[in-house]
């Protein structure tokens, strides 16, 4: 028996306190502790023992007293125990806040915990246990990042602090960093191997999250070795066994779950899994009990979500969709993200579909799709929702995606075909055929409904033979096959003509002949559709046999009676048709279809009173819920209001109001009923509310245009009528024209009459006349159209003559129009049946007289217009002649300028050619001069020894004469060269500037390229390979070097100029050379 001893103050005695027998009232213990000034660690031990015994109030009382200001003052020097007491209180209130379900109380507990931890920090802000407590508080509040910061403060000071390691491991686990969390758990276990079993539980959970299932199992089993009654480990192992999806594993898992439940009946996870098990066994009472208990004992969001989900599933399976929806919603609210637990979103979406809340269902299924983007069931559910919301395209998109993900899902193709029926019959038929193929490949029987749908689509597409084969495939073998044989054709035709669609004797005869007549209930619809197909193929006799076969086996099949009545009506046998409808009414006297058909037949007989009563009965038979009957009654009231007889305004208003009421009733029941909306808009238009009617007509037009099965030209015409009534003739014309093109291929005379009237009111006379002429061409016997054409011609003529300015062509057209109008009115006047068409002979004569008067006036206007036209034509001709003369003068001036420019260009070309010829001639002369000089030099070199003395003797005189003569010649040559250079510059003015620069920089190169380089001229020192160098060599060998060099210097001085001179200068130079040689 555990005990503690409280030392008595100022004595060696001690007060023994038995911890197993602590008093219920903690005040006695507190009095002893205070009186004896017991150490604070004893306070903490006794408080902890109270907590273990479940006496939480006494635990709190002792710790709160131990943290009071008086105790703080007395034990001011004792820090650790005071901090421990405050941290214990902080941990207690953190736990209370964590398990509290009410938000307000939860926050209050967290505030108290924060206050105690802050008070402990003020005693010693570096105490690790305080920071660990703060981290736990922050974790309980969901502030993971701040909790991590608190734990890291402790670990920075002591990396082996086990509580901080465990806290940081929890932080990493909540972050989803399971590897880091596992390392921290392992490190804590290494630091303190005797850790509680819960540490290994954390290791097992990390291993499980990392997919290391075997190691996770080992960790959980080790927990059970250390603590055989550890409920969490038992539940974890049970879950792992259940998820094997094997019978043995499921049995083992349920045994572990049951054991966990026996150890601790309030483990929420065990309760949830047990509830899940009992759900599949159909024990819904146990499911509800277990989940309600789980909800009462847990505050963990995901766990509560599972509990609500189990409860919602139970109600869902029982058909209680309202309660199921409530609990599904509660389950969803406990989840922060769909990725955590997506099943309640799916269940909630299903319930919302059942309740008709498609928008909410759409949102939930989209969240499921975020988690499982390739889930075919979710895709099919979304497709269905979008179709219900009117977004058929999106629905088709999702169902197509489902078929792509699983191309072997025949049901998906079947649903795709059903979605496509209203928008794309071809694609729907392909989808149905694919589904049929998949069923056959899978060895499954093709559903009769699928074959029926294929046959109906083929029927609607006009593929009658294929539809017939498909219906026969759906029907299989049966008595009906005998009705298609050629041998029975004559007997069938005889039966249909004599039995008048009512006698069943044919089938009695077949039975008496040993034929077994059996029509399975699932083939009745196919048989009926085959009869409809035979009607379309003009085999109404065989169709009537099939209808009567249905009635023979199923006498209450009303649609067969109605089809027989329709066949009789098509044969204009109204009485027999009414009789057959009455037979249908004997089966069900409140059948709205039969009553509506009877009302139509009575209207065909012009029995308005009876028709009204029948149609009213059809509407009342379904409490006004049958749209067709209500709509027929509304039409009756509208036609009664606008009949051609004498109109009673009061009665007309009553009928219109009643028609509006009936149309509105249909729209309330079926907001997409286009015919009811069209009728309501017509009533509004009749009352003058054109804006309202226009909006409705526009919406009906848009809706009808989006369906290939709905053809409503009436709404286009009505909308055009509204535009016409509002004076918007342009839009009215456009609408009439679109209607004609879209529905009537421009061949409806009545719509053309509407269009002509619009042109007439818009004063578009010519368009009006043309439109009426088209209508007359389509309906030549309609005299009303002819009369309207004559009036339009008359109006056009009158308006033209009233114009201030008019051309002769307009007046001619007016005369022609008046003549046509007179002819038309004269023809109508001569007709013998005027009164049948509603014409007044006097009125027609008035039109003829008026047109004749206008015709005589038009002739005067025509003469004046022709004179004015002639004057205008003459003025135009004069102006044209003046313009032609001016144009001729301008062209002559341009031709003269062109000739002058051409002559100038030819002169320039001639000048250039002359310069080129002169240039070539100079080049040739220069070459010949150079060649003669070279020959003379060679002769001088050969006779140099013999004449050397002779040259020395008279050298100075000759050289002097030669020098003066050459200077004069050089001046003349410079003048000639300058003249020629100017001529060359003029010829080369159009050359680029870069070429001029090259010439200036390298004149020798230019002459060399042209072949005019002077071989005697002295070049730059870089290349002394010319004739001058040879001359210098010859002179240097003479006895008198200096005079010779002086004589040769003039040649060097003018060598550059001479290189640029023409051929004449070269000739002069050559002459001077010859004279010099003669003198020598």
XYZ file of C-alpha atoms in Angstrom, residues 293-907:
615
model
C -21.490 5.906 -28.957
C -18.413 6.715 -31.044
C -19.668 10.236 -31.620
C -20.202 10.697 -27.886
C -16.671 9.640 -26.881
C -14.476 11.301 -29.506
C -13.665 14.802 -30.585
C -11.242 13.813 -33.319
C -12.471 15.221 -36.622
C -11.619 12.327 -38.984
C -12.930 9.771 -36.506
C -16.187 11.659 -36.103
C -16.418 11.900 -39.874
C -16.255 8.098 -40.122
C -18.929 7.777 -37.450
C -21.299 10.160 -39.215
C -20.602 8.376 -42.498
C -21.560 4.986 -41.040
C -24.745 6.461 -39.610
C -25.590 8.168 -42.920
C -25.029 4.956 -44.883
C -27.403 3.111 -42.596
C -30.213 5.612 -43.208
C -29.346 5.784 -46.914
C -29.743 2.041 -47.364
C -33.112 2.191 -45.580
C -34.332 4.897 -48.009
C -34.445 7.699 -45.439
C -32.718 10.232 -47.675
C -33.393 13.267 -45.499
C -31.643 11.819 -42.434
C -28.920 10.327 -44.587
C -28.257 13.731 -46.123
C -27.997 15.344 -42.681
C -25.421 12.831 -41.472
C -23.465 12.887 -44.728
C -23.264 16.655 -44.368
C -22.079 16.293 -40.762
C -19.405 13.864 -41.909
C -18.228 16.306 -44.563
C -18.000 19.168 -42.071
C -15.526 17.197 -39.953
C -13.103 16.966 -42.869
C -10.872 19.804 -43.926
C -10.044 18.344 -47.362
C -11.765 15.713 -49.531
C -8.457 13.844 -49.820
C -8.716 12.884 -46.150
C -12.007 10.990 -46.498
C -13.874 11.221 -49.780
C -16.683 8.673 -49.276
C -19.142 10.996 -47.507
C -18.942 13.370 -50.479
C -19.949 10.536 -52.789
C -22.822 9.441 -50.535
C -24.007 13.022 -50.083
C -24.008 13.495 -53.844
C -26.141 10.378 -54.307
C -28.674 11.540 -51.729
C -28.844 15.011 -53.245
C -29.559 13.477 -56.665
C -32.429 11.553 -55.097
C -33.727 14.755 -53.493
C -33.365 16.715 -56.757
C -30.637 19.065 -55.507
C -28.454 18.678 -58.574
C -26.293 21.758 -58.011
C -25.117 20.557 -54.607
C -24.673 17.027 -55.921
C -22.519 18.397 -58.719
C -20.239 20.141 -56.234
C -19.775 16.993 -54.165
C -19.096 14.680 -57.082
C -16.556 17.146 -58.444
C -14.691 16.898 -55.129
C -14.727 13.117 -55.446
C -13.348 13.472 -58.960
C -10.464 15.579 -57.643
C -9.373 12.636 -55.509
C -10.193 9.899 -58.038
C -10.088 11.520 -61.502
C -10.508 8.181 -63.297
C -13.427 6.810 -61.296
C -16.001 5.743 -63.873
C -18.936 5.710 -61.462
C -18.267 9.318 -60.488
C -17.939 10.320 -64.128
C -21.274 8.680 -64.955
C -22.925 10.398 -61.994
C -21.583 13.784 -63.147
C -22.811 13.108 -66.664
C -26.300 12.419 -65.323
C -26.270 15.603 -63.216
C -25.191 17.814 -66.113
C -27.948 16.386 -68.251
C -30.477 17.159 -65.545
C -29.118 20.713 -65.340
C -29.565 21.121 -69.073
C -25.836 21.037 -69.835
C -25.991 18.042 -72.135
C -22.645 18.750 -73.772
C -20.811 18.550 -70.472
C -22.702 15.415 -69.569
C -21.633 13.823 -72.815
C -18.054 14.905 -72.183
C -17.941 13.098 -68.832
C -19.604 9.922 -70.053
C -17.248 9.861 -73.045
C -14.328 10.120 -70.637
C -15.720 7.150 -68.713
C -15.893 5.100 -71.901
C -12.289 5.998 -72.743
C -11.061 5.025 -69.291
C -12.872 1.688 -69.429
C -13.678 0.837 -73.059
C -15.187 -2.497 -71.941
C -17.876 -0.919 -69.776
C -21.013 -1.707 -71.751
C -23.187 0.131 -69.242
C -21.196 3.333 -69.816
C -21.819 3.124 -73.562
C -25.474 2.453 -72.881
C -25.721 5.593 -70.759
C -23.769 7.545 -73.378
C -26.297 6.545 -75.991
C -29.171 7.637 -73.777
C -27.512 11.027 -73.314
C -26.944 11.481 -77.019
C -30.467 10.579 -78.118
C -31.762 14.131 -77.962
C -28.749 15.800 -79.562
C -26.979 13.394 -81.893
C -28.941 10.343 -82.945
C -26.067 9.063 -85.063
C -23.613 9.100 -82.172
C -26.266 7.644 -79.862
C -26.836 4.804 -82.288
C -23.092 4.140 -82.467
C -22.868 4.056 -78.673
C -25.782 1.633 -78.438
C -24.215 -0.601 -81.071
C -20.917 -0.578 -79.171
C -22.751 -1.547 -75.990
C -24.461 -4.387 -77.856
C -21.097 -5.612 -79.157
C -19.567 -5.494 -75.660
C -22.464 -7.445 -74.204
C -22.055 -10.098 -76.885
C -18.277 -10.279 -76.424
C -18.731 -10.684 -72.692
C -21.070 -13.575 -73.255
C -23.961 -11.644 -71.742
C -27.451 -11.444 -73.098
C -28.148 -8.179 -74.864
C -30.886 -6.326 -72.943
C -34.143 -6.000 -74.837
C -34.251 -2.329 -73.868
C -30.950 -1.755 -75.678
C -32.165 -3.451 -78.854
C -35.408 -1.485 -78.642
C -33.456 1.784 -78.422
C -31.331 0.830 -81.429
C -34.469 0.007 -83.422
C -36.176 3.277 -82.461
C -33.135 5.329 -83.521
C -32.916 3.499 -86.815
C -36.639 4.143 -87.250
C -36.207 7.877 -86.637
C -33.227 8.028 -89.016
C -35.304 6.480 -91.793
C -33.417 3.190 -91.773
C -36.658 1.250 -91.750
C -35.346 -2.128 -92.862
C -32.539 -2.097 -90.289
C -35.010 -1.035 -87.623
C -37.293 -3.876 -88.629
C -34.459 -6.401 -88.296
C -33.463 -4.985 -84.893
C -37.010 -5.166 -83.549
C -37.261 -8.741 -84.791
C -33.968 -9.572 -83.051
C -35.313 -8.114 -79.831
C -38.569 -10.049 -80.163
C -36.946 -13.359 -81.032
C -39.168 -16.308 -81.898
C -42.901 -16.005 -81.400
C -46.327 -16.030 -82.964
C -45.669 -12.639 -84.524
C -43.312 -14.174 -87.067
C -46.259 -15.808 -88.812
C -47.738 -12.374 -89.572
C -44.716 -11.410 -91.692
C -44.817 -14.426 -94.000
C -46.003 -13.908 -97.544
C -48.521 -16.762 -97.261
C -50.512 -14.901 -94.637
C -50.594 -11.542 -96.416
C -53.926 -12.109 -98.132
C -55.643 -13.407 -95.002
C -54.309 -10.441 -93.007
C -55.559 -7.909 -95.539
C -58.962 -9.600 -95.537
C -59.041 -9.570 -91.756
C -58.185 -5.895 -91.521
C -60.832 -4.937 -94.046
C -63.645 -6.968 -92.493
C -62.909 -6.948 -88.779
C -62.465 -3.179 -88.629
C -59.623 -3.400 -86.093
C -61.777 -4.721 -83.239
C -62.501 -8.449 -83.580
C -60.080 -10.877 -81.895
C -61.420 -13.965 -83.688
C -58.199 -14.273 -85.680
C -56.216 -15.156 -82.586
C -58.816 -17.557 -81.292
C -58.589 -19.358 -84.613
C -54.817 -19.544 -84.348
C -55.071 -21.065 -80.883
C -57.630 -23.577 -82.072
C -55.205 -24.553 -84.841
C -52.563 -25.450 -82.247
C -50.542 -22.210 -82.236
C -49.292 -21.055 -78.850
C -49.835 -17.324 -78.488
C -47.548 -15.815 -75.875
C -46.346 -12.214 -75.605
C -43.845 -11.680 -72.722
C -44.379 -8.424 -70.877
C -40.837 -7.147 -71.628
C -41.474 -7.517 -75.374
C -44.751 -5.592 -75.508
C -43.018 -2.249 -76.081
C -40.877 -3.709 -78.863
C -43.970 -5.210 -80.478
C -45.745 -1.865 -80.269
C -42.753 -0.049 -81.824
C -42.655 -2.621 -84.606
C -46.311 -1.813 -85.297
C -45.446 1.900 -85.524
C -42.682 1.038 -87.989
C -45.072 -0.982 -90.121
C -47.441 1.997 -90.190
C -44.588 4.073 -91.557
C -43.946 1.411 -94.185
C -47.620 1.641 -95.209
C -48.264 -1.826 -93.827
C -51.050 -0.617 -91.584
C -52.851 -3.950 -91.918
C -49.996 -5.896 -90.334
C -49.554 -3.124 -87.767
C -53.201 -3.397 -86.773
C -52.741 -7.179 -86.303
C -49.808 -6.540 -83.942
C -51.805 -3.966 -81.969
C -54.684 -6.398 -81.647
C -52.232 -9.139 -80.637
C -51.110 -6.905 -77.794
C -54.737 -6.262 -76.860
C -55.479 -9.975 -77.045
C -52.898 -10.714 -74.348
C -53.001 -7.357 -72.565
C -56.504 -5.872 -72.991
C -55.606 -2.874 -70.874
C -52.840 -1.652 -73.174
C -54.410 1.700 -74.048
C -51.743 2.844 -76.523
C -52.733 -0.026 -78.840
C -56.331 1.247 -78.901
C -55.104 4.756 -79.662
C -52.897 3.571 -82.535
C -55.805 1.666 -84.016
C -57.840 4.853 -83.683
C -55.083 6.783 -85.435
C -55.123 4.294 -88.330
C -58.879 4.697 -88.617
C -58.517 8.476 -88.507
C -55.892 8.321 -91.282
C -58.458 6.466 -93.358
C -60.898 9.306 -92.603
C -63.094 6.995 -90.562
C -63.705 9.482 -87.753
C -66.612 7.539 -86.226
C -64.585 4.317 -85.948
C -61.684 6.310 -84.527
C -63.952 7.811 -81.875
C -65.313 4.345 -81.109
C -61.805 2.950 -80.568
C -60.878 5.877 -78.337
C -64.010 5.199 -76.312
C -62.835 1.583 -75.960
C -59.617 2.915 -74.523
C -61.596 5.114 -72.152
C -63.478 2.039 -70.967
C -60.167 0.743 -69.690
C -59.330 4.057 -68.094
C -61.927 6.783 -68.357
C -59.422 9.328 -67.119
C -56.627 8.527 -69.535
C -55.372 11.992 -70.577
C -54.007 10.804 -73.930
C -57.292 9.182 -74.884
C -59.300 12.210 -73.759
C -56.992 14.591 -75.621
C -57.290 12.523 -78.797
C -61.043 12.421 -78.396
C -61.106 16.206 -78.002
C -59.128 16.621 -81.215
C -61.513 14.316 -83.058
C -64.473 16.330 -81.791
C -62.811 19.544 -82.929
C -62.358 17.911 -86.330
C -66.118 17.376 -86.337
C -66.488 21.080 -85.419
C -68.137 20.158 -82.130
C -66.628 22.976 -80.047
C -68.718 22.488 -76.920
C -68.022 18.769 -76.694
C -64.367 19.295 -77.490
C -64.055 21.809 -74.662
C -65.636 19.422 -72.164
C -63.426 16.544 -73.289
C -60.248 18.582 -73.156
C -61.212 19.912 -69.731
C -61.795 16.339 -68.590
C -58.353 15.399 -69.939
C -56.826 18.179 -67.909
C -58.808 17.359 -64.773
C -57.933 13.679 -65.094
C -54.392 14.449 -64.043
C -55.232 17.400 -61.796
C -53.827 19.680 -64.442
C -50.501 17.831 -64.474
C -50.827 16.414 -67.968
C -49.122 18.992 -70.159
C -50.634 17.892 -73.444
C -54.229 17.997 -72.186
C -53.733 21.353 -70.499
C -52.031 22.728 -73.579
C -54.859 21.526 -75.821
C -57.373 23.244 -73.571
C -55.333 26.437 -73.707
C -55.295 26.283 -77.506
C -59.063 25.845 -77.498
C -59.503 29.011 -75.458
C -57.141 30.976 -77.666
C -58.883 29.944 -80.900
C -62.239 30.728 -79.305
C -60.994 34.254 -78.588
C -59.748 34.993 -82.102
C -62.399 33.285 -84.234
C -63.399 35.124 -87.387
C -66.949 35.536 -86.239
C -68.203 38.664 -84.511
C -65.894 39.310 -81.649
C -67.148 40.087 -78.207
C -64.379 42.079 -76.479
C -65.472 40.909 -73.059
C -65.614 37.263 -74.096
C -62.371 37.608 -75.996
C -60.562 38.933 -72.926
C -61.978 36.075 -70.835
C -60.777 33.425 -73.282
C -57.349 35.003 -73.569
C -56.962 35.160 -69.809
C -57.992 31.531 -69.490
C -55.569 30.497 -72.234
C -52.789 32.381 -70.459
C -53.620 30.645 -67.191
C -53.483 27.207 -68.810
C -50.219 27.905 -70.619
C -48.712 29.194 -67.380
C -49.812 26.065 -65.551
C -48.012 23.907 -68.080
C -44.870 26.017 -67.722
C -44.947 25.691 -63.948
C -45.024 21.917 -64.297
C -42.539 21.737 -67.171
C -40.542 24.912 -67.578
C -38.979 23.583 -70.790
C -42.295 23.088 -72.609
C -41.757 25.175 -75.723
C -45.326 24.973 -76.960
C -46.746 26.324 -73.711
C -44.219 29.156 -73.709
C -45.093 29.964 -77.304
C -48.807 30.034 -76.446
C -48.238 32.300 -73.449
C -46.206 34.687 -75.585
C -48.992 34.765 -78.181
C -51.474 35.769 -75.487
C -49.174 38.556 -74.298
C -48.829 39.783 -77.871
C -52.607 39.770 -78.318
C -52.849 41.954 -75.202
C -50.234 44.379 -76.534
C -47.377 43.390 -74.201
C -44.911 43.146 -77.033
C -41.692 43.415 -74.996
C -42.675 40.513 -72.765
C -43.853 38.380 -75.676
C -40.684 39.177 -77.612
C -38.477 37.977 -74.766
C -40.440 34.745 -74.470
C -40.457 34.132 -78.223
C -36.696 34.688 -78.312
C -36.090 32.146 -75.549
C -38.363 29.610 -77.226
C -36.595 30.189 -80.537
C -33.176 29.593 -78.973
C -34.378 26.436 -77.226
C -36.042 25.065 -80.362
C -32.966 25.766 -82.475
C -30.877 23.616 -80.142
C -32.880 20.452 -80.811
C -32.998 18.542 -84.055
C -36.329 16.954 -83.115
C -38.215 20.197 -82.524
C -39.444 22.104 -85.567
C -41.327 25.247 -84.520
C -41.692 27.676 -87.416
C -44.605 29.254 -85.534
C -42.309 30.885 -83.006
C -40.236 32.499 -85.788
C -43.379 33.838 -87.404
C -44.750 35.068 -84.091
C -41.492 36.822 -83.271
C -41.577 38.503 -86.669
C -45.177 39.567 -85.994
C -44.036 41.220 -82.760
C -41.250 43.089 -84.543
C -43.796 44.185 -87.115
C -46.201 45.412 -84.433
C -43.370 47.396 -82.800
C -42.492 49.017 -86.139
C -39.113 47.288 -86.358
C -39.611 46.301 -89.982
C -35.971 45.441 -90.658
C -35.873 42.714 -88.022
C -39.329 41.529 -89.027
C -38.199 41.107 -92.643
C -35.083 39.250 -91.531
C -37.102 36.931 -89.300
C -39.642 36.121 -92.027
C -36.863 35.427 -94.508
C -35.026 33.159 -92.058
C -38.229 31.251 -91.348
C -38.902 30.800 -95.053
C -35.400 29.520 -95.694
C -35.137 27.312 -92.600
C -38.521 25.602 -92.569
C -40.275 26.118 -95.900
C -37.443 26.248 -98.449
C -38.808 29.642 -99.529
C -42.035 28.066 -100.785
C -44.740 29.100 -98.301
C -47.166 31.640 -99.771
C -48.607 32.621 -96.391
C -45.242 33.583 -94.912
C -44.454 35.401 -98.151
C -47.671 37.350 -97.660
C -46.505 38.314 -94.137
C -43.185 39.409 -95.611
C -44.876 41.455 -98.337
C -47.039 43.193 -95.791
C -43.936 44.150 -93.806
C -42.300 45.590 -96.927
C -45.526 47.487 -97.615
C -45.608 49.075 -94.162
C -41.904 49.922 -94.479
C -42.694 51.629 -97.823
C -40.341 49.229 -99.610
C -42.666 48.988 -102.587
C -40.421 47.188 -105.010
C -39.532 44.471 -102.470
C -43.216 44.147 -101.638
C -44.130 43.677 -105.293
C -41.383 41.100 -105.865
C -42.415 39.123 -102.770
C -46.059 39.086 -103.845
C -45.061 37.945 -107.317
C -43.202 34.992 -105.734
C -46.278 34.159 -103.651
C -48.519 34.332 -106.749
C -46.173 31.972 -108.537
C -46.567 29.478 -105.640
C -50.346 29.978 -105.291
C -51.705 31.217 -108.626
C -55.318 30.634 -107.595
C -55.060 32.898 -104.574
C -56.787 36.087 -105.724
C -55.977 37.847 -102.479
C -52.313 37.852 -103.425
C -53.155 39.379 -106.810
C -55.240 42.105 -105.214
C -52.410 42.897 -102.768
C -49.954 43.062 -105.671
C -52.170 45.567 -107.495
C -52.444 47.722 -104.360
C -48.655 47.641 -103.891
C -48.092 48.718 -107.503
C -50.613 51.502 -107.109
C -48.949 52.720 -103.912
C -45.500 52.559 -105.447
C -46.633 54.607 -108.429
C -48.339 57.240 -106.295
C -45.295 57.634 -104.037
C -42.979 57.963 -107.016
C -45.084 60.679 -108.617
C -45.177 62.588 -105.322
C -41.385 62.808 -105.169
C -39.892 66.233 -105.791
C -37.155 64.805 -108.002
C -37.578 61.670 -110.045
C -35.723 60.227 -112.982
C -37.199 59.184 -116.270
C -36.504 55.522 -115.404
C -38.511 55.873 -112.221
C -41.391 57.419 -114.098
C -41.220 54.665 -116.725
C -41.316 52.054 -113.938
C -44.283 53.922 -112.479
C -46.123 53.798 -115.782
C -45.398 50.069 -116.149
C -46.546 49.446 -112.596
C -49.767 51.364 -113.116
C -50.462 49.464 -116.306
C -49.921 46.154 -114.454
C -52.131 47.320 -111.596
C -54.905 48.287 -114.004
C -54.621 44.901 -115.673
C -54.753 43.038 -112.319
C -57.724 45.003 -111.011
C -59.496 44.550 -114.350
C -58.988 40.790 -114.143
C -60.323 40.697 -110.594
C -63.276 42.837 -111.623
C -64.129 40.429 -114.410
C -63.915 37.372 -112.130
C -67.252 35.719 -111.397
C -66.508 34.593 -107.839
C -65.482 37.873 -106.275
C -67.618 37.515 -103.192
C -66.130 34.106 -102.430
C -62.737 35.765 -101.907
C -64.254 38.691 -100.043
C -63.743 41.340 -102.744
C -66.046 44.303 -103.312
C -66.605 45.040 -106.974
C -67.108 48.773 -106.382
C -63.891 48.962 -104.444
C -62.008 47.276 -107.268
C -63.526 49.714 -109.777
C -62.376 52.571 -107.580
C -58.808 51.182 -107.691
C -59.021 50.896 -111.482
C -60.176 54.494 -111.817
C -57.506 55.807 -109.499
C -54.778 53.894 -111.344
C -56.064 55.212 -114.692
C -55.934 58.775 -113.334
C -52.392 58.247 -112.093
C -51.443 56.751 -115.423
C -52.559 59.849 -117.330
C -50.706 62.090 -114.865
C -47.647 59.888 -115.114
C -47.448 60.386 -118.871
C -47.094 64.154 -118.404
C -44.428 63.622 -115.797
C -42.730 61.155 -118.112
C -42.471 63.704 -120.938
C -41.016 66.325 -118.569
C -38.593 63.800 -117.128
C -37.491 62.719 -120.599
C -36.852 66.362 -121.644
C -34.833 66.957 -118.507
C -32.991 63.719 -119.070
C -32.143 64.782 -122.642
C -30.767 68.112 -121.410
C -28.710 66.383 -118.768
C -27.412 63.955 -121.358
C -26.358 66.843 -123.658
C -24.556 68.593 -120.808
C -22.808 65.387 -119.964
C -21.774 64.918 -123.573
C -20.327 68.466 -123.758
C -18.435 67.932 -120.550
C -17.168 64.646 -121.919
C -15.865 66.308 -125.094
C -14.053 68.987 -123.075
C -12.525 66.341 -120.884
C -11.394 64.383 -123.959
C -9.755 67.478 -125.474
C -7.950 68.260 -122.249
C -6.813 64.701 -122.009
C -5.470 64.764 -125.583
C -3.516 67.972 -124.892
C -2.030 66.523 -121.752
C -0.992 63.368 -123.566
C 0.654 65.381 -126.386
C 2.661 67.394 -123.857
C 3.765 64.223 -122.144
C 4.791 62.724 -125.506
C 6.864 65.813 -126.353
C 8.666 65.676 -123.014
C 9.260 62.007 -123.497
C 10.834 62.572 -126.972
C 13.107 65.322 -125.645
C 14.251 63.121 -122.794
C 14.843 60.238 -125.147
C 16.891 62.426 -127.549
C 18.977 63.674 -124.651
C 19.685 60.129 -123.508
C 20.694 59.137 -127.050
C 23.155 62.111 -127.263
